[in-house]
PDB file of N, CA and C in Angstrom:
ATOM      1  N   MET U 788      -3.158  -0.802 -11.860  1.00  0.00           N
ATOM      2  CA  MET U 788      -2.042   0.045 -11.504  1.00  0.00           C
ATOM      3  C   MET U 788      -0.813  -0.789 -11.157  1.00  0.00           C
ATOM      4  N   ALA U 789      -0.808  -2.037 -11.573  1.00  0.00           N
ATOM      5  CA  ALA U 789       0.342  -2.898 -11.320  1.00  0.00           C
ATOM      6  C   ALA U 789       1.582  -2.276 -11.935  1.00  0.00           C
ATOM      7  N   GLY U 790       2.669  -2.249 -11.156  1.00  0.00           N
ATOM      8  CA  GLY U 790       3.938  -1.723 -11.638  1.00  0.00           C
ATOM      9  C   GLY U 790       3.990  -0.207 -11.737  1.00  0.00           C
ATOM     10  N   ALA U 791       2.972   0.489 -11.247  1.00  0.00           N
ATOM     11  CA  ALA U 791       2.914   1.952 -11.340  1.00  0.00           C
ATOM     12  C   ALA U 791       4.030   2.606 -10.531  1.00  0.00           C
ATOM     13  N   LYS U 792       4.476   3.764 -10.978  1.00  0.00           N
ATOM     14  CA  LYS U 792       5.483   4.567 -10.277  1.00  0.00           C
ATOM     15  C   LYS U 792       4.748   5.700  -9.572  1.00  0.00           C
ATOM     16  N   LEU U 793       4.472   5.507  -8.283  1.00  0.00           N
ATOM     17  CA  LEU U 793       3.700   6.473  -7.508  1.00  0.00           C
ATOM     18  C   LEU U 793       4.480   6.957  -6.294  1.00  0.00           C
ATOM     19  N   SER U 794       5.783   7.003  -6.401  1.00  0.00           N
ATOM     20  CA  SER U 794       6.645   7.417  -5.304  1.00  0.00           C
ATOM     21  C   SER U 794       6.284   8.829  -4.844  1.00  0.00           C
ATOM     22  N   GLY U 795       6.140   9.003  -3.530  1.00  0.00           N
ATOM     23  CA  GLY U 795       5.864  10.314  -2.954  1.00  0.00           C
ATOM     24  C   GLY U 795       4.427  10.787  -3.092  1.00  0.00           C
ATOM     25  N   ALA U 796       3.527   9.915  -3.488  1.00  0.00           N
ATOM     26  CA  ALA U 796       2.125  10.306  -3.683  1.00  0.00           C
ATOM     27  C   ALA U 796       1.405  10.480  -2.343  1.00  0.00           C
ATOM     28  N   GLU U 797       0.337  11.251  -2.370  1.00  0.00           N
ATOM     29  CA  GLU U 797      -0.513  11.473  -1.199  1.00  0.00           C
ATOM     30  C   GLU U 797      -1.831  10.734  -1.410  1.00  0.00           C
ATOM     31  N   PHE U 798      -2.167   9.850  -0.474  1.00  0.00           N
ATOM     32  CA  PHE U 798      -3.419   9.102  -0.528  1.00  0.00           C
ATOM     33  C   PHE U 798      -4.179   9.376   0.764  1.00  0.00           C
ATOM     34  N   SER U 799      -5.198  10.183   0.700  1.00  0.00           N
ATOM     35  CA  SER U 799      -5.992  10.530   1.873  1.00  0.00           C
ATOM     36  C   SER U 799      -7.454  10.193   1.598  1.00  0.00           C
ATOM     37  N   GLY U 800      -8.011   9.312   2.432  1.00  0.00           N
ATOM     38  CA  GLY U 800      -9.390   8.887   2.244  1.00  0.00           C
ATOM     39  C   GLY U 800      -9.583   8.070   0.976  1.00  0.00           C
ATOM     40  N   THR U 801      -8.527   7.373   0.564  1.00  0.00           N
ATOM     41  CA  THR U 801      -8.545   6.634  -0.697  1.00  0.00           C
ATOM     42  C   THR U 801      -9.069   5.216  -0.510  1.00  0.00           C
ATOM     43  N   ASP U 802      -9.912   4.796  -1.430  1.00  0.00           N
ATOM     44  CA  ASP U 802     -10.451   3.439  -1.425  1.00  0.00           C
ATOM     45  C   ASP U 802      -9.597   2.581  -2.353  1.00  0.00           C
ATOM     46  N   MET U 803      -8.702   1.781  -1.779  1.00  0.00           N
ATOM     47  CA  MET U 803      -7.831   0.891  -2.543  1.00  0.00           C
ATOM     48  C   MET U 803      -8.341  -0.549  -2.494  1.00  0.00           C
ATOM     49  N   ARG U 804      -9.583  -0.742  -2.057  1.00  0.00           N
ATOM     50  CA  ARG U 804     -10.130  -2.100  -1.951  1.00  0.00           C
ATOM     51  C   ARG U 804     -10.079  -2.790  -3.308  1.00  0.00           C
ATOM     52  N   GLY U 805      -9.418  -3.955  -3.324  1.00  0.00           N
ATOM     53  CA  GLY U 805      -9.328  -4.758  -4.543  1.00  0.00           C
ATOM     54  C   GLY U 805      -8.377  -4.218  -5.596  1.00  0.00           C
ATOM     55  N   ALA U 806      -7.655  -3.146  -5.303  1.00  0.00           N
ATOM     56  CA  ALA U 806      -6.730  -2.563  -6.285  1.00  0.00           C
ATOM     57  C   ALA U 806      -5.558  -3.499  -6.557  1.00  0.00           C
ATOM     58  N   ASN U 807      -5.068  -3.497  -7.788  1.00  0.00           N
ATOM     59  CA  ASN U 807      -3.895  -4.289  -8.146  1.00  0.00           C
ATOM     60  C   ASN U 807      -2.688  -3.357  -8.181  1.00  0.00           C
ATOM     61  N   LEU U 808      -1.912  -3.369  -7.094  1.00  0.00           N
ATOM     62  CA  LEU U 808      -0.711  -2.550  -6.975  1.00  0.00           C
ATOM     63  C   LEU U 808       0.541  -3.423  -6.952  1.00  0.00           C
ATOM     64  N   ALA U 809       0.443  -4.619  -7.497  1.00  0.00           N
ATOM     65  CA  ALA U 809       1.576  -5.549  -7.511  1.00  0.00           C
ATOM     66  C   ALA U 809       2.769  -4.893  -8.194  1.00  0.00           C
ATOM     67  N   GLY U 810       3.909  -4.903  -7.503  1.00  0.00           N
ATOM     68  CA  GLY U 810       5.142  -4.370  -8.065  1.00  0.00           C
ATOM     69  C   GLY U 810       5.195  -2.860  -8.164  1.00  0.00           C
ATOM     70  N   ALA U 811       4.212  -2.160  -7.615  1.00  0.00           N
ATOM     71  CA  ALA U 811       4.191  -0.694  -7.698  1.00  0.00           C
ATOM     72  C   ALA U 811       5.248  -0.076  -6.787  1.00  0.00           C
ATOM     73  N   ASP U 812       5.766   1.085  -7.187  1.00  0.00           N
ATOM     74  CA  ASP U 812       6.697   1.852  -6.358  1.00  0.00           C
ATOM     75  C   ASP U 812       5.900   2.935  -5.647  1.00  0.00           C
ATOM     76  N   LEU U 813       5.645   2.714  -4.361  1.00  0.00           N
ATOM     77  CA  LEU U 813       4.899   3.648  -3.526  1.00  0.00           C
ATOM     78  C   LEU U 813       5.795   4.200  -2.424  1.00  0.00           C
ATOM     79  N   SER U 814       7.103   4.144  -2.641  1.00  0.00           N
ATOM     80  CA  SER U 814       8.058   4.594  -1.636  1.00  0.00           C
ATOM     81  C   SER U 814       7.838   6.073  -1.324  1.00  0.00           C
ATOM     82  N   GLY U 815       7.943   6.406  -0.036  1.00  0.00           N
ATOM     83  CA  GLY U 815       7.796   7.785   0.399  1.00  0.00           C
ATOM     84  C   GLY U 815       6.387   8.341   0.298  1.00  0.00           C
ATOM     85  N   SER U 816       5.425   7.511  -0.002  1.00  0.00           N
ATOM     86  CA  SER U 816       4.037   7.977  -0.111  1.00  0.00           C
ATOM     87  C   SER U 816       3.396   8.074   1.270  1.00  0.00           C
ATOM     88  N   ASN U 817       2.329   8.848   1.355  1.00  0.00           N
ATOM     89  CA  ASN U 817       1.576   9.007   2.594  1.00  0.00           C
ATOM     90  C   ASN U 817       0.187   8.420   2.416  1.00  0.00           C
ATOM     91  N   PHE U 818      -0.177   7.530   3.340  1.00  0.00           N
ATOM     92  CA  PHE U 818      -1.479   6.879   3.313  1.00  0.00           C
ATOM     93  C   PHE U 818      -2.228   7.252   4.583  1.00  0.00           C
ATOM     94  N   ILE U 819      -3.297   8.025   4.437  1.00  0.00           N
ATOM     95  CA  ILE U 819      -4.104   8.472   5.565  1.00  0.00           C
ATOM     96  C   ILE U 819      -5.545   8.057   5.298  1.00  0.00           C
ATOM     97  N   ASP U 820      -6.142   7.341   6.259  1.00  0.00           N
ATOM     98  CA  ASP U 820      -7.529   6.893   6.132  1.00  0.00           C
ATOM     99  C   ASP U 820      -7.750   6.165   4.803  1.00  0.00           C
ATOM    100  N   THR U 821      -6.886   5.175   4.549  1.00  0.00           N
ATOM    101  CA  THR U 821      -6.919   4.415   3.296  1.00  0.00           C
ATOM    102  C   THR U 821      -7.303   2.968   3.586  1.00  0.00           C
ATOM    103  N   ASP U 822      -8.146   2.394   2.733  1.00  0.00           N
ATOM    104  CA  ASP U 822      -8.608   1.012   2.896  1.00  0.00           C
ATOM    105  C   ASP U 822      -7.969   0.128   1.823  1.00  0.00           C
ATOM    106  N   PHE U 823      -7.161  -0.861   2.265  1.00  0.00           N
ATOM    107  CA  PHE U 823      -6.462  -1.780   1.372  1.00  0.00           C
ATOM    108  C   PHE U 823      -7.113  -3.164   1.317  1.00  0.00           C
ATOM    109  N   THR U 824      -8.306  -3.335   1.848  1.00  0.00           N
ATOM    110  CA  THR U 824      -8.953  -4.642   1.906  1.00  0.00           C
ATOM    111  C   THR U 824      -8.995  -5.304   0.525  1.00  0.00           C
ATOM    112  N   GLY U 825      -8.442  -6.522   0.452  1.00  0.00           N
ATOM    113  CA  GLY U 825      -8.469  -7.297  -0.789  1.00  0.00           C
ATOM    114  C   GLY U 825      -7.536  -6.812  -1.880  1.00  0.00           C
ATOM    115  N   ALA U 826      -6.695  -5.828  -1.590  1.00  0.00           N
ATOM    116  CA  ALA U 826      -5.772  -5.303  -2.606  1.00  0.00           C
ATOM    117  C   ALA U 826      -4.620  -6.275  -2.848  1.00  0.00           C
ATOM    118  N   ASN U 827      -4.059  -6.238  -4.043  1.00  0.00           N
ATOM    119  CA  ASN U 827      -2.874  -7.026  -4.372  1.00  0.00           C
ATOM    120  C   ASN U 827      -1.672  -6.095  -4.249  1.00  0.00           C
ATOM    121  N   LEU U 828      -0.918  -6.240  -3.157  1.00  0.00           N
ATOM    122  CA  LEU U 828       0.249  -5.409  -2.874  1.00  0.00           C
ATOM    123  C   LEU U 828       1.541  -6.209  -3.026  1.00  0.00           C
ATOM    124  N   ALA U 829       1.463  -7.364  -3.667  1.00  0.00           N
ATOM    125  CA  ALA U 829       2.622  -8.248  -3.809  1.00  0.00           C
ATOM    126  C   ALA U 829       3.782  -7.519  -4.475  1.00  0.00           C
ATOM    127  N   ASP U 830       4.956  -7.637  -3.861  1.00  0.00           N
ATOM    128  CA  ASP U 830       6.208  -7.079  -4.382  1.00  0.00           C
ATOM    129  C   ASP U 830       6.191  -5.558  -4.527  1.00  0.00           C
ATOM    130  N   ALA U 831       5.233  -4.879  -3.915  1.00  0.00           N
ATOM    131  CA  ALA U 831       5.198  -3.414  -3.963  1.00  0.00           C
ATOM    132  C   ALA U 831       6.246  -2.844  -3.006  1.00  0.00           C
ATOM    133  N   ASN U 832       6.731  -1.647  -3.309  1.00  0.00           N
ATOM    134  CA  ASN U 832       7.736  -0.983  -2.493  1.00  0.00           C
ATOM    135  C   ASN U 832       7.087   0.168  -1.727  1.00  0.00           C
ATOM    136  N   PHE U 833       6.989   0.011  -0.394  1.00  0.00           N
ATOM    137  CA  PHE U 833       6.435   1.033   0.487  1.00  0.00           C
ATOM    138  C   PHE U 833       7.525   1.642   1.371  1.00  0.00           C
ATOM    139  N   THR U 834       8.793   1.501   1.006  1.00  0.00           N
ATOM    140  CA  THR U 834       9.900   2.002   1.811  1.00  0.00           C
ATOM    141  C   THR U 834       9.705   3.488   2.106  1.00  0.00           C
ATOM    142  N   ALA U 835       9.851   3.870   3.374  1.00  0.00           N
ATOM    143  CA  ALA U 835       9.731   5.250   3.858  1.00  0.00           C
ATOM    144  C   ALA U 835       8.322   5.823   3.689  1.00  0.00           C
ATOM    145  N   ALA U 836       7.332   4.982   3.445  1.00  0.00           N
ATOM    146  CA  ALA U 836       5.941   5.446   3.375  1.00  0.00           C
ATOM    147  C   ALA U 836       5.407   5.634   4.792  1.00  0.00           C
ATOM    148  N   THR U 837       4.423   6.504   4.943  1.00  0.00           N
ATOM    149  CA  THR U 837       3.779   6.694   6.240  1.00  0.00           C
ATOM    150  C   THR U 837       2.342   6.192   6.156  1.00  0.00           C
ATOM    151  N   PHE U 838       1.884   5.619   7.269  1.00  0.00           N
ATOM    152  CA  PHE U 838       0.556   5.019   7.345  1.00  0.00           C
ATOM    153  C   PHE U 838      -0.158   5.547   8.586  1.00  0.00           C
ATOM    154  N   ARG U 839      -1.314   6.182   8.402  1.00  0.00           N
ATOM    155  CA  ARG U 839      -2.137   6.638   9.524  1.00  0.00           C
ATOM    156  C   ARG U 839      -3.592   6.271   9.249  1.00  0.00           C
ATOM    157  N   SER U 840      -4.192   5.625  10.208  1.00  0.00           N
ATOM    158  CA  SER U 840      -5.605   5.231  10.115  1.00  0.00           C
ATOM    159  C   SER U 840      -5.902   4.420   8.857  1.00  0.00           C
ATOM    160  N   VAL U 841      -4.984   3.516   8.516  1.00  0.00           N
ATOM    161  CA  VAL U 841      -5.233   2.640   7.363  1.00  0.00           C
ATOM    162  C   VAL U 841      -5.884   1.350   7.854  1.00  0.00           C
ATOM    163  N   ARG U 842      -6.581   0.692   6.961  1.00  0.00           N
ATOM    164  CA  ARG U 842      -7.221  -0.571   7.326  1.00  0.00           C
ATOM    165  C   ARG U 842      -7.152  -1.536   6.145  1.00  0.00           C
ATOM    166  N   GLY U 843      -7.293  -2.807   6.475  1.00  0.00           N
ATOM    167  CA  GLY U 843      -7.369  -3.841   5.458  1.00  0.00           C
ATOM    168  C   GLY U 843      -6.044  -4.391   4.960  1.00  0.00           C
ATOM    169  N   ILE U 844      -4.909  -3.849   5.412  1.00  0.00           N
ATOM    170  CA  ILE U 844      -3.627  -4.389   4.945  1.00  0.00           C
ATOM    171  C   ILE U 844      -3.498  -5.850   5.366  1.00  0.00           C
ATOM    172  N   ASP U 845      -4.056  -6.180   6.530  1.00  0.00           N
ATOM    173  CA  ASP U 845      -4.011  -7.570   6.999  1.00  0.00           C
ATOM    174  C   ASP U 845      -4.908  -8.485   6.161  1.00  0.00           C
ATOM    175  N   ARG U 846      -5.738  -7.921   5.299  1.00  0.00           N
ATOM    176  CA  ARG U 846      -6.601  -8.705   4.413  1.00  0.00           C
ATOM    177  C   ARG U 846      -6.235  -8.480   2.946  1.00  0.00           C
ATOM    178  N   ALA U 847      -4.987  -8.072   2.722  1.00  0.00           N
ATOM    179  CA  ALA U 847      -4.480  -7.847   1.362  1.00  0.00           C
ATOM    180  C   ALA U 847      -3.345  -8.836   1.089  1.00  0.00           C
ATOM    181  N   ASN U 848      -3.033  -9.049  -0.179  1.00  0.00           N
ATOM    182  CA  ASN U 848      -1.889  -9.882  -0.552  1.00  0.00           C
ATOM    183  C   ASN U 848      -0.643  -9.014  -0.438  1.00  0.00           C
ATOM    184  N   THR U 849       0.181  -9.278   0.574  1.00  0.00           N
ATOM    185  CA  THR U 849       1.384  -8.481   0.814  1.00  0.00           C
ATOM    186  C   THR U 849       2.663  -9.282   0.575  1.00  0.00           C
ATOM    187  N   GLN U 850       2.556 -10.420  -0.075  1.00  0.00           N
ATOM    188  CA  GLN U 850       3.721 -11.275  -0.301  1.00  0.00           C
ATOM    189  C   GLN U 850       4.809 -10.502  -1.040  1.00  0.00           C
ATOM    190  N   GLY U 851       5.988 -10.416  -0.429  1.00  0.00           N
ATOM    191  CA  GLY U 851       7.137  -9.768  -1.050  1.00  0.00           C
ATOM    192  C   GLY U 851       7.129  -8.252  -0.980  1.00  0.00           C
ATOM    193  N   ALA U 852       6.081  -7.665  -0.397  1.00  0.00           N
ATOM    194  CA  ALA U 852       6.025  -6.198  -0.280  1.00  0.00           C
ATOM    195  C   ALA U 852       7.068  -5.726   0.729  1.00  0.00           C
ATOM    196  N   ARG U 853       7.659  -4.569   0.461  1.00  0.00           N
ATOM    197  CA  ARG U 853       8.688  -4.003   1.331  1.00  0.00           C
ATOM    198  C   ARG U 853       8.201  -2.694   1.946  1.00  0.00           C
ATOM    199  N   GLY U 854       8.554  -2.470   3.227  1.00  0.00           N
ATOM    200  CA  GLY U 854       8.280  -1.207   3.884  1.00  0.00           C
ATOM    201  C   GLY U 854       6.924  -1.078   4.546  1.00  0.00           C
ATOM    202  N   LEU U 855       6.173  -2.171   4.648  1.00  0.00           N
ATOM    203  CA  LEU U 855       4.880  -2.109   5.333  1.00  0.00           C
ATOM    204  C   LEU U 855       5.095  -2.074   6.841  1.00  0.00           C
ATOM    205  N   PRO U 856       4.158  -1.497   7.593  1.00  0.00           N
ATOM    206  CA  PRO U 856       4.276  -1.519   9.054  1.00  0.00           C
ATOM    207  C   PRO U 856       4.394  -2.958   9.550  1.00  0.00           C
ATOM    208  N   ALA U 857       5.235  -3.195  10.531  1.00  0.00           N
ATOM    209  CA  ALA U 857       5.527  -4.548  11.018  1.00  0.00           C
ATOM    210  C   ALA U 857       4.276  -5.313  11.431  1.00  0.00           C
ATOM    211  N   ARG U 858       3.312  -4.662  12.021  1.00  0.00           N
ATOM    212  CA  ARG U 858       2.120  -5.373  12.516  1.00  0.00           C
ATOM    213  C   ARG U 858       1.221  -5.877  11.396  1.00  0.00           C
ATOM    214  N   THR U 859       1.452  -5.454  10.161  1.00  0.00           N
ATOM    215  CA  THR U 859       0.584  -5.862   9.061  1.00  0.00           C
ATOM    216  C   THR U 859       1.161  -6.989   8.229  1.00  0.00           C
ATOM    217  N   ARG U 860       2.395  -7.364   8.453  1.00  0.00           N
ATOM    218  CA  ARG U 860       3.034  -8.380   7.610  1.00  0.00           C
ATOM    219  C   ARG U 860       2.590  -9.766   7.960  1.00  0.00           C
TER     220      ARG U 860
END
């Protein structure tokens, strides 16, 4: 899903472990109970996205990603 245009998408209970979302546009999306462990989020756009009960962002590649919660960078 690298480079995917997923702006405004709803992700609830989604398993994103190991997903390749490099360069994806996820702006304005909602992430609830989502696991990002081992995901490639490099250069992805999360501007105005909401995050609730997410895990694994601290164990994902977030280099160059925008809009992630401050505690996960």
